[in-house]
PDB file of C-alpha atoms in Angstrom:
ATOM      1  CA  MET A 135     111.014  87.770 113.665  1.00 57.00           C
ATOM      2  CA  SER A 136     110.542  86.612 110.031  1.00 69.00           C
ATOM      3  CA  PHE A 137     107.327  85.205 108.763  1.00 78.00           C
ATOM      4  CA  ASN A 138     107.884  81.957 106.864  1.00 80.00           C
ATOM      5  CA  ILE A 139     106.267  81.273 103.549  1.00 79.00           C
ATOM      6  CA  THR A 140     105.533  77.942 102.025  1.00 76.00           C
ATOM      7  CA  LYS A 141     107.174  77.195  98.699  1.00 71.00           C
ATOM      8  CA  GLU A 142     104.290  75.434  97.029  1.00 82.00           C
ATOM      9  CA  THR A 143     100.902  77.130  96.504  1.00 89.00           C
ATOM     10  CA  ALA A 144      97.681  76.323  94.705  1.00 87.00           C
ATOM     11  CA  TRP A 145      97.967  79.542  92.676  1.00 92.00           C
ATOM     12  CA  CYS A 146      98.465  79.703  88.934  1.00 90.00           C
ATOM     13  CA  PRO A 147     101.993  80.631  87.685  1.00 90.00           C
ATOM     14  CA  GLY A 148     102.102  84.572  87.304  1.00 90.00           C
ATOM     15  CA  CYS A 149      99.044  85.010  89.823  1.00 92.00           C
ATOM     16  CA  GLY A 150      99.120  88.473  91.558  1.00 92.00           C
ATOM     17  CA  ASN A 151      98.429  86.664  94.832  1.00 93.00           C
ATOM     18  CA  LEU A 152     102.118  85.621  94.902  1.00 94.00           C
ATOM     19  CA  SER A 153     103.368  89.277  94.811  1.00 95.00           C
ATOM     20  CA  ILE A 154     100.808  90.326  97.456  1.00 95.00           C
ATOM     21  CA  ARG A 155     101.950  87.550  99.807  1.00 94.00           C
ATOM     22  CA  GLN A 156     105.502  88.764  99.255  1.00 94.00           C
ATOM     23  CA  ALA A 157     104.544  92.464 100.038  1.00 96.00           C
ATOM     24  CA  LEU A 158     102.767  91.305 103.158  1.00 95.00           C
ATOM     25  CA  LYS A 159     105.534  89.254 104.370  1.00 93.00           C
ATOM     26  CA  LYS A 160     108.048  91.976 103.879  1.00 94.00           C
ATOM     27  CA  ALA A 161     105.627  94.537 105.681  1.00 95.00           C
ATOM     28  CA  LEU A 162     105.198  92.232 108.618  1.00 93.00           C
ATOM     29  CA  ASP A 163     108.967  91.602 108.895  1.00 92.00           C
ATOM     30  CA  GLU A 164     109.856  95.225 108.726  1.00 94.00           C
ATOM     31  CA  LEU A 165     107.236  96.151 111.422  1.00 94.00           C
ATOM     32  CA  ASP A 166     108.937  93.475 113.597  1.00 90.00           C
ATOM     33  CA  LEU A 167     105.770  91.696 114.297  1.00 88.00           C
ATOM     34  CA  SER A 168     105.642  88.263 115.479  1.00 85.00           C
ATOM     35  CA  THR A 169     103.108  85.451 114.657  1.00 85.00           C
ATOM     36  CA  ASP A 170     101.618  86.063 118.053  1.00 85.00           C
ATOM     37  CA  ASP A 171     100.864  89.782 117.135  1.00 89.00           C
ATOM     38  CA  LEU A 172      98.714  89.071 114.115  1.00 92.00           C
ATOM     39  CA  LEU A 173      95.403  87.472 113.227  1.00 92.00           C
ATOM     40  CA  VAL A 174      94.182  86.966 109.805  1.00 94.00           C
ATOM     41  CA  SER A 175      90.535  86.166 108.641  1.00 94.00           C
ATOM     42  CA  ALA A 176      89.956  84.908 105.245  1.00 93.00           C
ATOM     43  CA  GLY A 177      86.809  84.042 103.044  1.00 86.00           C
ATOM     44  CA  ILE A 178      86.597  81.596 100.093  1.00 86.00           C
ATOM     45  CA  GLY A 179      88.487  82.181  96.912  1.00 85.00           C
ATOM     46  CA  GLN A 180      91.973  82.341  95.577  1.00 87.00           C
ATOM     47  CA  ALA A 181      92.593  85.273  97.737  1.00 88.00           C
ATOM     48  CA  GLY A 182      91.127  83.464 100.782  1.00 87.00           C
ATOM     49  CA  LYS A 183      93.958  80.924 100.572  1.00 86.00           C
ATOM     50  CA  LEU A 184      96.643  83.513 101.527  1.00 89.00           C
ATOM     51  CA  PRO A 185      96.975  82.470 105.100  1.00 87.00           C
ATOM     52  CA  GLN A 186      97.488  78.881 104.015  1.00 87.00           C
ATOM     53  CA  PHE A 187     100.740  79.965 102.392  1.00 90.00           C
ATOM     54  CA  ILE A 188     102.242  82.142 105.178  1.00 89.00           C
ATOM     55  CA  ASP A 189     103.004  81.393 108.682  1.00 86.00           C
ATOM     56  CA  VAL A 190     100.167  83.380 110.499  1.00 88.00           C
ATOM     57  CA  ASN A 191      97.240  82.633 112.922  1.00 88.00           C
ATOM     58  CA  ALA A 192      94.212  82.538 110.717  1.00 88.00           C
ATOM     59  CA  PHE A 193      90.718  81.548 110.343  1.00 88.00           C
ATOM     60  CA  ALA A 194      89.025  80.642 106.966  1.00 87.00           C
ATOM     61  CA  GLY A 195      85.320  81.296 107.063  1.00 83.00           C
ATOM     62  CA  LEU A 196      82.511  81.179 104.561  1.00 85.00           C
ATOM     63  CA  HIS A 197      82.331  82.906 101.312  1.00 85.00           C
ATOM     64  CA  GLY A 198      81.917  86.719 101.995  1.00 80.00           C
ATOM     65  CA  ARG A 199      82.071  86.310 105.851  1.00 89.00           C
ATOM     66  CA  ALA A 200      85.675  87.019 106.590  1.00 92.00           C
ATOM     67  CA  LEU A 201      84.717  90.497 108.122  1.00 93.00           C
ATOM     68  CA  PRO A 202      82.317  89.284 110.890  1.00 93.00           C
ATOM     69  CA  VAL A 203      85.081  86.698 112.058  1.00 93.00           C
ATOM     70  CA  ALA A 204      87.638  89.585 111.890  1.00 94.00           C
ATOM     71  CA  ILE A 205      85.370  91.926 113.915  1.00 93.00           C
ATOM     72  CA  GLY A 206      84.821  89.119 116.615  1.00 91.00           C
ATOM     73  CA  MET A 207      88.641  88.531 116.661  1.00 91.00           C
ATOM     74  CA  LYS A 208      89.420  92.356 117.190  1.00 91.00           C
ATOM     75  CA  LEU A 209      86.838  93.087 119.737  1.00 89.00           C
ATOM     76  CA  SER A 210      87.611  90.007 121.857  1.00 88.00           C
ATOM     77  CA  ASN A 211      91.375  90.755 121.796  1.00 88.00           C
ATOM     78  CA  HIS A 212      91.955  94.312 120.516  1.00 85.00           C
ATOM     79  CA  LYS A 213      95.777  93.975 121.383  1.00 85.00           C
ATOM     80  CA  MET A 214      96.059  92.033 118.178  1.00 89.00           C
ATOM     81  CA  LYS A 215      96.507  93.286 114.763  1.00 94.00           C
ATOM     82  CA  VAL A 216      93.764  91.914 112.660  1.00 96.00           C
ATOM     83  CA  LEU A 217      93.981  91.612 108.955  1.00 96.00           C
ATOM     84  CA  VAL A 218      91.258  90.486 106.371  1.00 96.00           C
ATOM     85  CA  SER A 219      92.183  88.863 103.159  1.00 94.00           C
ATOM     86  CA  GLY A 220      89.649  88.296 100.344  1.00 92.00           C
ATOM     87  CA  GLY A 221      89.180  88.816  96.540  1.00 89.00           C
ATOM     88  CA  ASP A 222      86.770  91.380  94.990  1.00 88.00           C
ATOM     89  CA  GLY A 223      83.987  88.855  94.725  1.00 84.00           C
ATOM     90  CA  ASP A 224      84.385  87.818  98.317  1.00 87.00           C
ATOM     91  CA  SER A 225      84.869  91.322  99.769  1.00 87.00           C
ATOM     92  CA  LEU A 226      82.385  93.398  97.625  1.00 87.00           C
ATOM     93  CA  GLY A 227      79.983  90.807  96.320  1.00 82.00           C
ATOM     94  CA  GLU A 228      79.015  88.257  98.986  1.00 85.00           C
ATOM     95  CA  GLY A 229      80.672  90.338 101.800  1.00 83.00           C
ATOM     96  CA  GLY A 230      79.533  93.838 100.567  1.00 82.00           C
ATOM     97  CA  ASN A 231      77.134  94.470 103.369  1.00 87.00           C
ATOM     98  CA  HIS A 232      79.617  93.547 105.975  1.00 92.00           C
ATOM     99  CA  LEU A 233      82.208  95.980 104.371  1.00 93.00           C
ATOM    100  CA  ILE A 234      79.645  98.892 104.668  1.00 94.00           C
ATOM    101  CA  HIS A 235      79.077  98.295 108.378  1.00 94.00           C
ATOM    102  CA  ALA A 236      82.720  97.614 109.345  1.00 95.00           C
ATOM    103  CA  ILE A 237      83.502 101.063 107.823  1.00 96.00           C
ATOM    104  CA  ARG A 238      80.489 102.579 109.571  1.00 95.00           C
ATOM    105  CA  ARG A 239      81.566 101.283 112.919  1.00 94.00           C
ATOM    106  CA  ASN A 240      85.199 102.029 112.338  1.00 96.00           C
ATOM    107  CA  ILE A 241      86.515  98.578 113.399  1.00 95.00           C
ATOM    108  CA  ASP A 242      90.267  98.744 113.880  1.00 96.00           C
ATOM    109  CA  ILE A 243      91.121  96.232 111.270  1.00 97.00           C
ATOM    110  CA  VAL A 244      93.029  96.094 107.859  1.00 97.00           C
ATOM    111  CA  GLN A 245      91.068  94.761 104.802  1.00 97.00           C
ATOM    112  CA  LEU A 246      93.118  93.617 101.675  1.00 97.00           C
ATOM    113  CA  VAL A 247      90.914  93.400  98.695  1.00 96.00           C
ATOM    114  CA  HIS A 248      92.646  91.269  96.003  1.00 94.00           C
ATOM    115  CA  ASP A 249      91.067  92.959  93.034  1.00 94.00           C
ATOM    116  CA  ASN A 250      91.388  90.805  89.936  1.00 89.00           C
ATOM    117  CA  GLN A 251      88.126  91.901  88.439  1.00 85.00           C
ATOM    118  CA  VAL A 252      86.845  88.140  88.153  1.00 87.00           C
ATOM    119  CA  TYR A 253      85.820  85.343  90.348  1.00 83.00           C
ATOM    120  CA  GLY A 254      89.153  83.436  89.910  1.00 79.00           C
ATOM    121  CA  LEU A 255      88.415  80.312  91.938  1.00 80.00           C
ATOM    122  CA  THR A 256      85.176  79.426  90.139  1.00 79.00           C
ATOM    123  CA  LYS A 257      86.502  79.913  86.570  1.00 78.00           C
ATOM    124  CA  GLY A 258      86.268  83.553  85.749  1.00 76.00           C
ATOM    125  CA  GLN A 259      82.721  84.858  86.096  1.00 81.00           C
ATOM    126  CA  ALA A 260      82.208  88.552  86.177  1.00 80.00           C
ATOM    127  CA  SER A 261      82.742  90.219  89.656  1.00 83.00           C
ATOM    128  CA  PRO A 262      81.347  93.476  91.221  1.00 83.00           C
ATOM    129  CA  THR A 263      84.435  95.350  89.740  1.00 81.00           C
ATOM    130  CA  THR A 264      84.327  93.803  86.114  1.00 76.00           C
ATOM    131  CA  PRO A 265      84.201  96.765  83.806  1.00 77.00           C
ATOM    132  CA  GLN A 266      80.905  97.183  81.966  1.00 79.00           C
ATOM    133  CA  GLY A 267      81.111  95.395  78.517  1.00 67.00           C
ATOM    134  CA  GLN A 268      84.041  93.252  79.354  1.00 79.00           C
ATOM    135  CA  LYS A 269      83.633  89.702  78.383  1.00 77.00           C
ATOM    136  CA  ALA A 270      83.987  86.985  81.118  1.00 75.00           C
ATOM    137  CA  ALA A 271      83.697  83.284  81.298  1.00 72.00           C
ATOM    138  CA  MET A 272      79.909  83.445  81.965  1.00 72.00           C
ATOM    139  CA  SER A 273      79.331  86.826  80.250  1.00 73.00           C
ATOM    140  CA  TYR A 274      79.892  86.071  76.679  1.00 75.00           C
ATOM    141  CA  THR A 275      78.578  89.344  75.335  1.00 77.00           C
ATOM    142  CA  GLY A 276      80.192  91.415  78.219  1.00 73.00           C
ATOM    143  CA  SER A 277      79.336  92.206  81.719  1.00 73.00           C
ATOM    144  CA  ARG A 278      76.038  94.216  81.790  1.00 78.00           C
ATOM    145  CA  PRO A 279      75.944  95.836  85.414  1.00 74.00           C
ATOM    146  CA  TYR A 280      77.945  99.135  86.111  1.00 77.00           C
ATOM    147  CA  PRO A 281      81.089  98.297  88.023  1.00 82.00           C
ATOM    148  CA  MET A 282      81.558  98.960  91.664  1.00 85.00           C
ATOM    149  CA  HIS A 283      84.163 101.467  92.748  1.00 93.00           C
ATOM    150  CA  PRO A 284      85.394 100.106  96.097  1.00 94.00           C
ATOM    151  CA  LEU A 285      87.415 103.122  97.252  1.00 97.00           C
ATOM    152  CA  THR A 286      84.714 105.526  96.377  1.00 97.00           C
ATOM    153  CA  LEU A 287      82.297 103.539  98.332  1.00 95.00           C
ATOM    154  CA  ALA A 288      84.662 103.454 101.342  1.00 97.00           C
ATOM    155  CA  LEU A 289      85.146 107.152 101.226  1.00 97.00           C
ATOM    156  CA  THR A 290      81.431 107.712 101.187  1.00 96.00           C
ATOM    157  CA  MET A 291      80.992 105.596 104.077  1.00 95.00           C
ATOM    158  CA  GLY A 292      83.574 107.537 106.162  1.00 96.00           C
ATOM    159  CA  ALA A 293      86.589 105.183 106.070  1.00 97.00           C
ATOM    160  CA  GLY A 294      89.559 106.703 107.569  1.00 97.00           C
ATOM    161  CA  PHE A 295      92.291 104.990 105.593  1.00 98.00           C
ATOM    162  CA  VAL A 296      91.586 104.446 101.911  1.00 98.00           C
ATOM    163  CA  ALA A 297      94.397 103.125  99.608  1.00 98.00           C
ATOM    164  CA  ARG A 298      95.044 101.450  96.300  1.00 98.00           C
ATOM    165  CA  GLY A 299      98.091  99.093  95.553  1.00 97.00           C
ATOM    166  CA  PHE A 300      99.428  97.221  92.625  1.00 97.00           C
ATOM    167  CA  ALA A 301     100.654  93.559  92.799  1.00 96.00           C
ATOM    168  CA  GLY A 302     103.225  94.471  90.317  1.00 95.00           C
ATOM    169  CA  ASP A 303     104.931  97.119  92.749  1.00 96.00           C
ATOM    170  CA  ILE A 304     105.821  94.978  95.769  1.00 96.00           C
ATOM    171  CA  GLU A 305     107.815  97.787  97.576  1.00 97.00           C
ATOM    172  CA  GLY A 306     105.136 100.341  97.065  1.00 97.00           C
ATOM    173  CA  LEU A 307     102.354  97.878  98.197  1.00 98.00           C
ATOM    174  CA  LYS A 308     104.542  96.824 101.201  1.00 97.00           C
ATOM    175  CA  GLU A 309     104.660 100.482 102.323  1.00 97.00           C
ATOM    176  CA  ILE A 310     101.017 100.969 102.001  1.00 98.00           C
ATOM    177  CA  ILE A 311     100.412  97.675 104.043  1.00 98.00           C
ATOM    178  CA  LYS A 312     102.803  98.897 106.829  1.00 97.00           C
ATOM    179  CA  GLU A 313     100.937 102.207 107.048  1.00 98.00           C
ATOM    180  CA  ALA A 314      97.642 100.572 107.066  1.00 98.00           C
ATOM    181  CA  LEU A 315      98.718  98.216 109.947  1.00 97.00           C
ATOM    182  CA  LYS A 316      99.939 101.248 111.951  1.00 96.00           C
ATOM    183  CA  PHE A 317      96.688 103.176 111.417  1.00 97.00           C
ATOM    184  CA  ARG A 318      94.074 103.179 114.229  1.00 96.00           C
ATOM    185  CA  GLY A 319      90.772 102.502 112.655  1.00 96.00           C
ATOM    186  CA  TYR A 320      89.373 100.751 109.575  1.00 97.00           C
ATOM    187  CA  ALA A 321      91.701 100.506 106.634  1.00 98.00           C
ATOM    188  CA  ILE A 322      91.038  99.158 103.119  1.00 98.00           C
ATOM    189  CA  ILE A 323      93.636  98.622 100.529  1.00 98.00           C
ATOM    190  CA  ASP A 324      92.109  97.817  96.994  1.00 97.00           C
ATOM    191  CA  ILE A 325      95.022  95.818  95.244  1.00 97.00           C
ATOM    192  CA  LEU A 326      95.008  95.688  91.615  1.00 96.00           C
ATOM    193  CA  GLN A 327      95.978  91.971  90.899  1.00 95.00           C
ATOM    194  CA  PRO A 328      96.187  90.444  87.410  1.00 93.00           C
ATOM    195  CA  CYS A 329      94.559  87.028  86.854  1.00 91.00           C
ATOM    196  CA  PRO A 330      96.603  85.339  84.080  1.00 89.00           C
ATOM    197  CA  SER A 331      94.107  82.522  83.798  1.00 89.00           C
ATOM    198  CA  TRP A 332      90.703  84.324  83.523  1.00 89.00           C
ATOM    199  CA  ASN A 333      91.299  87.843  82.874  1.00 87.00           C
ATOM    200  CA  LYS A 334      93.141  88.441  79.630  1.00 87.00           C
ATOM    201  CA  ILE A 335      92.497  92.200  79.729  1.00 86.00           C
ATOM    202  CA  ASN A 336      93.898  93.550  82.820  1.00 90.00           C
ATOM    203  CA  THR A 337      97.251  92.092  82.588  1.00 91.00           C
ATOM    204  CA  PHE A 338     100.531  93.075  84.435  1.00 93.00           C
ATOM    205  CA  GLN A 339     101.567  94.986  81.225  1.00 94.00           C
ATOM    206  CA  TRP A 340      98.081  96.629  81.088  1.00 94.00           C
ATOM    207  CA  TYR A 341      98.470  97.781  84.614  1.00 94.00           C
ATOM    208  CA  LYS A 342     102.101  98.936  84.127  1.00 94.00           C
ATOM    209  CA  GLU A 343     101.077 101.106  81.322  1.00 95.00           C
ATOM    210  CA  ARG A 344      98.580 102.951  83.453  1.00 96.00           C
ATOM    211  CA  VAL A 345      99.412 102.789  87.217  1.00 96.00           C
ATOM    212  CA  LYS A 346     100.833 106.045  88.651  1.00 96.00           C
ATOM    213  CA  PRO A 347     102.023 106.249  92.191  1.00 96.00           C
ATOM    214  CA  LEU A 348     101.056 109.278  94.117  1.00 97.00           C
ATOM    215  CA  GLY A 349     103.879 111.815  94.614  1.00 93.00           C
ATOM    216  CA  ASP A 350     105.276 112.987  97.937  1.00 92.00           C
ATOM    217  CA  ASP A 351     103.469 116.268  97.498  1.00 95.00           C
ATOM    218  CA  TYR A 352     100.126 114.682  97.560  1.00 97.00           C
ATOM    219  CA  ASP A 353      97.900 115.462 100.553  1.00 97.00           C
ATOM    220  CA  PRO A 354      96.070 112.429 101.871  1.00 97.00           C
ATOM    221  CA  THR A 355      93.809 114.611 104.064  1.00 97.00           C
ATOM    222  CA  ASP A 356      92.163 116.130 101.108  1.00 97.00           C
ATOM    223  CA  PHE A 357      88.697 114.231 100.925  1.00 97.00           C
ATOM    224  CA  ASN A 358      87.647 115.885  97.679  1.00 97.00           C
ATOM    225  CA  LYS A 359      90.876 115.006  95.924  1.00 97.00           C
ATOM    226  CA  ALA A 360      90.696 111.482  97.158  1.00 98.00           C
ATOM    227  CA  TYR A 361      87.267 110.924  96.021  1.00 97.00           C
ATOM    228  CA  GLU A 362      88.169 112.249  92.520  1.00 96.00           C
ATOM    229  CA  LEU A 363      91.237 109.908  92.397  1.00 97.00           C
ATOM    230  CA  SER A 364      89.130 106.934  93.582  1.00 96.00           C
ATOM    231  CA  LEU A 365      87.245 107.215  90.344  1.00 95.00           C
ATOM    232  CA  LYS A 366      90.210 107.609  88.056  1.00 93.00           C
ATOM    233  CA  TRP A 367      90.785 104.573  85.727  1.00 89.00           C
ATOM    234  CA  GLU A 368      91.336 103.816  82.013  1.00 82.00           C
ATOM    235  CA  ASP A 369      94.453 105.941  80.910  1.00 88.00           C
ATOM    236  CA  GLU A 370      95.814 106.605  84.404  1.00 94.00           C
ATOM    237  CA  ILE A 371      95.344 104.790  87.613  1.00 96.00           C
ATOM    238  CA  PRO A 372      96.561 106.467  90.928  1.00 97.00           C
ATOM    239  CA  THR A 373      98.068 104.211  93.561  1.00 97.00           C
ATOM    240  CA  GLY A 374      99.096 104.966  97.155  1.00 97.00           C
ATOM    241  CA  ILE A 375      97.309 106.188 100.240  1.00 98.00           C
ATOM    242  CA  LEU A 376      94.347 108.280  98.784  1.00 98.00           C
ATOM    243  CA  TYR A 377      92.916 109.358 102.149  1.00 98.00           C
ATOM    244  CA  LYS A 378      93.947 109.071 105.749  1.00 98.00           C
ATOM    245  CA  LYS A 379      92.259 110.559 108.885  1.00 96.00           C
ATOM    246  CA  GLU A 380      91.724 109.013 112.349  1.00 94.00           C
ATOM    247  CA  ARG A 381      88.584 109.160 114.370  1.00 93.00           C
ATOM    248  CA  PRO A 382      87.390 107.335 117.385  1.00 93.00           C
ATOM    249  CA  ILE A 383      87.376 103.561 116.849  1.00 93.00           C
ATOM    250  CA  TYR A 384      84.404 101.240 117.757  1.00 90.00           C
ATOM    251  CA  GLU A 385      85.541  99.955 121.091  1.00 85.00           C
ATOM    252  CA  GLU A 386      86.005 103.400 122.432  1.00 85.00           C
ATOM    253  CA  ASN A 387      82.131 103.770 122.628  1.00 82.00           C
ATOM    254  CA  PHE A 388      81.715 100.784 124.930  1.00 78.00           C
ATOM    255  CA  SER A 389      83.336 100.809 128.498  1.00 75.00           C
ATOM    256  CA  PHE A 390      83.044  97.055 128.860  1.00 72.00           C
ATOM    257  CA  ILE A 391      85.299  96.340 125.867  1.00 74.00           C
ATOM    258  CA  ASN A 392      87.541  99.397 126.085  1.00 72.00           C
ATOM    259  CA  GLY A 393      89.615  98.157 128.910  1.00 71.00           C
ATOM    260  CA  ASP A 394      91.545  94.890 129.226  1.00 73.00           C
ATOM    261  CA  ALA A 395      91.062  92.479 126.279  1.00 75.00           C
ATOM    262  CA  LEU A 396      88.039  90.163 126.761  1.00 75.00           C
ATOM    263  CA  VAL A 397      90.402  87.139 126.445  1.00 75.00           C
ATOM    264  CA  ASP A 398      92.306  88.183 129.299  1.00 70.00           C
ATOM    265  CA  ARG A 399      89.458  88.601 131.709  1.00 73.00           C
ATOM    266  CA  LYS A 400      88.681  85.901 134.346  1.00 77.00           C
ATOM    267  CA  LEU A 401      85.028  84.814 134.195  1.00 75.00           C
ATOM    268  CA  ASP A 402      83.293  83.147 137.216  1.00 76.00           C
ATOM    269  CA  PRO A 403      79.796  81.617 136.532  1.00 79.00           C
ATOM    270  CA  LYS A 404      78.722  82.746 139.955  1.00 79.00           C
ATOM    271  CA  ASP A 405      78.817  86.335 138.807  1.00 78.00           C
ATOM    272  CA  ALA A 406      75.751  85.458 136.651  1.00 80.00           C
ATOM    273  CA  GLN A 407      73.766  84.534 139.828  1.00 82.00           C
ATOM    274  CA  VAL A 408      72.508  88.212 140.211  1.00 83.00           C
ATOM    275  CA  LEU A 409      71.007  88.061 136.581  1.00 81.00           C
ATOM    276  CA  ILE A 410      69.262  84.572 137.374  1.00 84.00           C
ATOM    277  CA  ASP A 411      67.855  85.909 140.536  1.00 83.00           C
ATOM    278  CA  ASP A 412      66.382  88.802 138.577  1.00 82.00           C
ATOM    279  CA  LEU A 413      64.512  86.364 136.363  1.00 82.00           C
ATOM    280  CA  ARG A 414      62.819  84.562 139.305  1.00 74.00           C
TER     281      ARG A 414
END
């Protein structure tokens, strides 16, 4: 089954989100998933608009709150593939605390971080990943805080699937998304995405001069190497699956959600009578 995409979007011409949407569509089509197999949770921002421009079951929540919704989706219907779509501000700023605990619990979801290093929807303010000293719309003398390294954080917290993609490499990003959707456990993909309107530094050309896909000889089970590569920037930026190692997922720790999906269970209000009697 093919996932339909809309012809008109609210994204600026040249926005990296267009390429990300194309890579996601190709990944879903090649995995032969149907619209009934996938749920998408999105926050606020340009990246949060993704499910509006592709034919998927989706929920758009509050800024930084896409992950709690996604976790609820997965635990109530763990037969579904659940994907989170959000920008670097939505995922790492407003939603940073949720990200940490989703990793810690190892929820079986895929999180796409559309990382353009600015708040694109609200006119280009510095985001958690804006390089120190880089000027932004509201940081005229340059961003002061030290930037966050999302993949380094994910590795430190114990994420089992840690990858970096590039919006300018649709085929490479497509393959990463496919592997993430097949992975059992929390998976994060930090997607380097130019913003032609508000980020005049990290352009497609800037990335193309620096991005270097990992070779076939790379070992994604080497944690120390993955950690080292997660910090590389400037002259060379490695892309691909940096780390991959499965461990027990969250629902395996709880017998009441580890069987049939909650949405398939028949509930009878009379079953609560024993609890009511205990309160008397």
